[in-house]
Amino acid sequence: MSSPSQNTLKIGMIGFGRFAQFLAETMVNQGHSIRATSISDDTDLRTQLGILFFSKDMIAFLESNNDVILLCIPILSASQVIKSIPFHALKQPVLFADVLSVKEHPKDLLQQVVPQDSDVLCTHPMFGPDSGKDGWKDLTFMFDRVRIRNEVTCSSFLQIFESEGCRMMEMSCEDHDKLAAKSQFLTHAIGRVLSEVEVEPTSIDTKGFQKLIEVKESATRDSFDLFSGLFIHNRFARQQLDNLELALKSVKQQLIKRMNEELDQSINTPNN
């Protein structure tokens, strides 16, 4: 495989939704060449960015001499999409990378189906179009070099995020999912619960309550499919949901116990 010139890559994106478009803008601004294939089609944006778009022709997309193929697909459809890629159409080894919010799931899938002469890099930019709208400086970018032989291509891809000031965090996919279950999934779960009880701003909001509103709005801005994917395909998420449920029950029990103690004390205290 020919090495790409320094900091310049031919990146093929499978999936071109809001997050992929968000990444593509920065990649194009850095001088990378982007081509994409997706069921969605933001014609104005891809025309503006000069992106070569393959509407329904995966064969032509794979034959277009990509250095990197970046999977920007929903978690719930990852298995179907990855297993349907016609790898025989590849003209040369490439770096397969993903940006899914869970990591063990795509890692297992890619190791099963990606040709042995191609590389695998699992990543998770811990930010999105909203949190990263003013730049990526100090935002966390997690990555796991699952199977890397072409260090030039891998380093050039990671440099996309490093050069924007991201906090580069190398860790295993398993460790990522453990931590993400306690942070990202738990945040989404609490936000969804707040949405279910229909919390809304009031005229006497405390700062703490305003933060709860922000959590609810942030969680519900993402699709329920994403939330479901964080639960279904992160094996550590179920325990966190169970822990949340047990904690709510525990707090309720403590409150009822204290209420009963206060009532008993009131009843047993003689009036002056």
Coordinates of C-alpha atoms in Angstrom, one line a residue:
M1 CA 0.0 0.0 0.0
S2 CA 1.4 3.4 -0.9
S3 CA 1.8 5.8 2.0
P4 CA -0.3 8.9 1.9
S5 CA 1.5 12.2 1.9
Q6 CA 2.0 13.8 5.3
N7 CA -1.3 14.9 6.9
T8 CA -3.2 14.2 3.7
L9 CA -5.5 11.2 3.4
K10 CA -8.2 9.9 1.1
I11 CA -11.0 9.1 3.5
G12 CA -14.1 7.1 2.6
M13 CA -17.0 7.5 4.9
I14 CA -19.7 4.9 5.2
G15 CA -22.6 6.8 6.5
F16 CA -23.0 10.5 6.1
G17 CA -25.4 11.6 8.8
R18 CA -25.0 14.7 11.1
F19 CA -22.0 13.4 12.9
A20 CA -20.1 12.3 9.8
Q21 CA -20.9 15.7 8.2
F22 CA -19.5 17.4 11.3
L23 CA -16.2 15.4 11.0
A24 CA -16.0 15.9 7.3
E25 CA -16.0 19.7 7.5
T26 CA -12.9 19.7 9.7
M27 CA -11.2 17.0 7.6
V28 CA -11.8 18.9 4.4
N29 CA -10.5 22.1 6.0
Q30 CA -7.3 20.2 6.9
G31 CA -6.9 19.3 3.2
H32 CA -8.1 15.7 3.3
S33 CA -10.0 14.2 0.4
I34 CA -13.5 12.9 1.4
R35 CA -15.7 10.5 -0.5
A36 CA -18.9 9.1 1.1
T37 CA -21.7 6.6 0.6
S38 CA -24.9 6.7 2.6
I39 CA -28.6 6.2 2.5
S40 CA -29.0 9.9 3.4
D41 CA -27.9 12.6 1.0
D42 CA -27.1 16.2 2.1
T43 CA -26.5 17.4 -1.5
D44 CA -25.8 21.0 -0.5
L45 CA -23.2 20.2 2.1
R46 CA -21.3 17.6 0.0
T47 CA -21.3 20.0 -2.9
Q48 CA -20.0 22.8 -0.7
L49 CA -17.2 20.6 0.7
G50 CA -16.4 19.0 -2.7
I51 CA -17.2 15.5 -1.5
L52 CA -17.4 12.7 -4.0
F53 CA -20.7 10.8 -3.2
F54 CA -21.5 7.2 -4.1
S55 CA -25.2 7.0 -3.6
K56 CA -25.8 3.2 -3.9
D57 CA -22.6 2.0 -5.4
M58 CA -20.6 0.4 -2.7
I59 CA -18.3 -1.4 -5.2
A60 CA -17.3 1.9 -6.8
F61 CA -16.8 3.4 -3.4
L62 CA -14.4 0.6 -2.3
E63 CA -12.6 0.8 -5.6
S64 CA -11.9 4.5 -5.2
N65 CA -8.5 4.0 -3.6
N66 CA -9.2 5.1 -0.1
D67 CA -6.5 5.2 2.5
V68 CA -9.0 5.1 5.3
I69 CA -12.6 3.8 5.4
L70 CA -14.4 5.5 8.3
L71 CA -17.6 3.9 9.6
C72 CA -20.0 6.6 10.7
I73 CA -23.0 4.4 11.1
P74 CA -25.7 3.9 13.8
I75 CA -24.9 1.3 16.5
L76 CA -28.0 -0.7 15.9
S77 CA -27.2 -1.2 12.2
A78 CA -23.5 -1.8 12.6
S79 CA -23.6 -5.5 12.2
Q80 CA -25.7 -5.5 9.1
V81 CA -23.7 -2.7 7.4
I82 CA -20.2 -4.1 8.2
K83 CA -21.1 -7.7 7.2
S84 CA -22.6 -6.5 3.9
I85 CA -19.4 -4.7 2.8
P86 CA -18.1 -6.3 -0.4
F87 CA -14.4 -6.5 0.7
H88 CA -13.4 -8.3 -2.4
A89 CA -13.7 -4.9 -4.2
L90 CA -10.8 -3.4 -2.3
K91 CA -7.9 -2.7 -4.6
Q92 CA -5.4 -2.4 -1.7
P93 CA -5.2 -2.7 2.0
V94 CA -6.8 0.1 3.9
L95 CA -7.3 1.3 7.5
F96 CA -10.8 0.6 8.7
A97 CA -11.8 2.9 11.5
D98 CA -15.1 3.6 13.3
V99 CA -16.5 6.3 15.5
L100 CA -19.3 4.3 17.2
S101 CA -20.2 5.2 20.8
V102 CA -19.6 1.6 21.9
K103 CA -16.4 -0.1 21.2
E104 CA -16.2 -3.8 21.9
H105 CA -19.1 -4.4 19.4
P106 CA -17.5 -2.8 16.3
K107 CA -14.1 -4.2 17.3
D108 CA -15.5 -7.8 17.3
L109 CA -17.3 -7.2 14.0
L110 CA -14.3 -5.7 12.2
Q111 CA -12.0 -8.4 13.4
Q112 CA -14.3 -11.0 12.0
V113 CA -14.8 -9.6 8.5
V114 CA -12.0 -7.2 7.6
P115 CA -9.3 -8.8 5.4
Q116 CA -6.2 -9.7 7.3
D117 CA -4.0 -7.3 5.2
S118 CA -6.1 -4.3 6.2
D119 CA -5.8 -2.5 9.5
V120 CA -8.4 -1.8 12.2
L121 CA -8.6 1.2 14.5
C122 CA -11.5 1.7 16.9
T123 CA -12.1 5.3 18.0
H124 CA -14.7 7.4 19.8
P125 CA -14.6 11.1 19.6
M126 CA -16.2 12.0 23.0
F127 CA -17.9 15.1 21.5
G128 CA -20.3 15.9 18.7
P129 CA -21.7 18.8 16.6
D130 CA -23.1 20.6 19.6
S131 CA -20.2 20.2 22.1
G132 CA -17.6 20.6 19.3
K133 CA -19.2 23.5 17.4
D134 CA -16.6 26.0 18.7
G135 CA -13.6 23.7 18.1
W136 CA -12.2 20.4 19.4
K137 CA -9.5 21.8 21.7
D138 CA -9.3 19.8 25.0
L139 CA -12.1 17.5 23.9
T140 CA -11.4 13.8 24.4
F141 CA -10.7 11.4 21.5
M142 CA -10.4 7.8 22.5
F143 CA -8.7 5.2 20.3
D144 CA -7.6 1.6 20.3
R145 CA -5.0 0.3 17.8
V146 CA -6.7 -3.0 17.3
R147 CA -4.6 -4.2 14.4
I148 CA -2.1 -1.7 12.9
R149 CA 0.7 -2.4 10.5
N150 CA 0.7 0.8 8.5
E151 CA 1.8 3.3 11.1
V152 CA 2.0 6.1 8.6
T153 CA -1.7 6.0 7.7
C154 CA -2.8 5.4 11.3
S155 CA -0.7 8.3 12.6
S156 CA -1.9 10.6 9.9
F157 CA -5.5 9.8 10.8
L158 CA -4.9 10.3 14.5
Q159 CA -3.2 13.6 13.6
I160 CA -6.5 14.9 12.3
F161 CA -7.8 15.0 15.9
E162 CA -4.5 15.8 17.6
S163 CA -3.8 18.8 15.5
E164 CA -7.2 20.2 16.5
G165 CA -6.2 20.1 20.1
C166 CA -8.0 17.0 21.2
R167 CA -7.1 15.2 24.4
M168 CA -5.8 11.9 22.9
M169 CA -6.7 8.9 25.1
E170 CA -5.5 5.5 24.1
M171 CA -7.3 2.6 25.9
S172 CA -8.7 -0.8 25.2
C173 CA -12.2 -1.1 23.8
E174 CA -13.2 -3.0 26.9
D175 CA -12.0 -0.3 29.3
H176 CA -13.8 2.3 27.2
D177 CA -17.1 0.5 27.4
K178 CA -16.7 0.0 31.2
L179 CA -16.2 3.8 31.6
A180 CA -18.8 4.8 29.1
A181 CA -21.4 2.7 30.8
K182 CA -20.8 4.7 34.0
S183 CA -20.6 8.1 32.2
Q184 CA -22.2 8.4 28.8
F185 CA -24.9 5.7 29.2
L186 CA -25.8 6.8 32.8
T187 CA -26.1 10.4 31.6
H188 CA -28.4 9.4 28.8
A189 CA -30.5 7.2 31.1
I190 CA -31.0 10.0 33.7
G191 CA -31.8 12.4 30.9
R192 CA -34.4 10.0 29.5
V193 CA -35.9 9.5 33.0
L194 CA -36.2 13.3 33.4
S195 CA -37.9 13.5 30.1
E196 CA -40.4 10.8 31.2
V197 CA -41.4 12.8 34.3
E198 CA -41.6 15.9 32.0
V199 CA -39.3 18.2 33.9
E200 CA -39.5 21.8 32.6
P201 CA -37.9 25.1 33.6
T202 CA -39.8 27.1 36.2
S203 CA -39.6 30.7 37.5
I204 CA -37.7 29.7 40.6
D205 CA -35.0 27.3 39.1
T206 CA -31.9 26.7 41.1
K207 CA -28.5 26.3 39.3
G208 CA -28.7 22.6 40.0
F209 CA -32.1 22.2 38.4
Q210 CA -31.0 24.2 35.4
K211 CA -28.2 21.6 35.0
L212 CA -30.8 18.8 35.1
I213 CA -32.7 20.5 32.4
E214 CA -29.5 20.6 30.3
V215 CA -29.0 16.9 30.9
K216 CA -32.6 16.1 29.8
E217 CA -32.3 18.3 26.7
S218 CA -28.9 16.9 25.7
A219 CA -30.1 13.3 26.1
T220 CA -33.3 13.7 24.1
R221 CA -31.6 15.6 21.4
D222 CA -30.0 12.3 20.4
S223 CA -32.2 9.6 19.0
F224 CA -33.7 6.8 21.0
D225 CA -31.9 4.4 18.6
L226 CA -28.6 5.8 19.9
F227 CA -29.7 5.3 23.5
S228 CA -30.9 1.8 22.7
G229 CA -27.6 1.0 21.1
L230 CA -25.6 2.2 24.1
F231 CA -27.6 -0.2 26.2
I232 CA -27.9 -3.2 23.9
H233 CA -24.3 -3.3 22.6
N234 CA -22.4 -2.3 25.8
R235 CA -22.4 -5.3 28.0
F236 CA -21.6 -3.1 31.1
A237 CA -24.7 -0.9 30.6
R238 CA -27.3 -3.3 32.1
Q239 CA -25.5 -3.3 35.4
Q240 CA -25.5 0.5 35.5
L241 CA -29.2 0.6 34.8
D242 CA -29.8 -2.0 37.6
N243 CA -27.6 0.1 39.9
L244 CA -29.6 3.3 39.1
E245 CA -32.9 1.5 39.8
L246 CA -31.6 0.1 43.1
A247 CA -30.3 3.5 44.1
L248 CA -33.7 5.2 43.4
K249 CA -35.4 2.5 45.5
S250 CA -32.8 3.0 48.3
V251 CA -33.3 6.7 48.4
K252 CA -37.1 6.3 48.5
Q253 CA -36.8 3.8 51.3
Q254 CA -34.5 6.2 53.3
L255 CA -37.0 9.1 52.8
I256 CA -40.0 7.0 53.9
K257 CA -38.1 5.7 56.9
R258 CA -37.2 9.3 57.9
M259 CA -40.8 10.5 57.4
N260 CA -42.1 7.7 59.6
E261 CA -39.5 8.5 62.3
E262 CA -40.6 12.1 62.2
L263 CA -44.3 11.2 62.4
D264 CA -43.6 8.8 65.4
Q265 CA -41.7 11.5 67.2
S266 CA -44.5 14.0 66.6
I267 CA -47.1 11.6 67.9
N268 CA -45.1 10.7 71.0
T269 CA -44.1 14.2 71.9
P270 CA -46.5 15.6 74.5
N271 CA -48.1 19.0 73.8
N272 CA -47.2 21.8 76.1

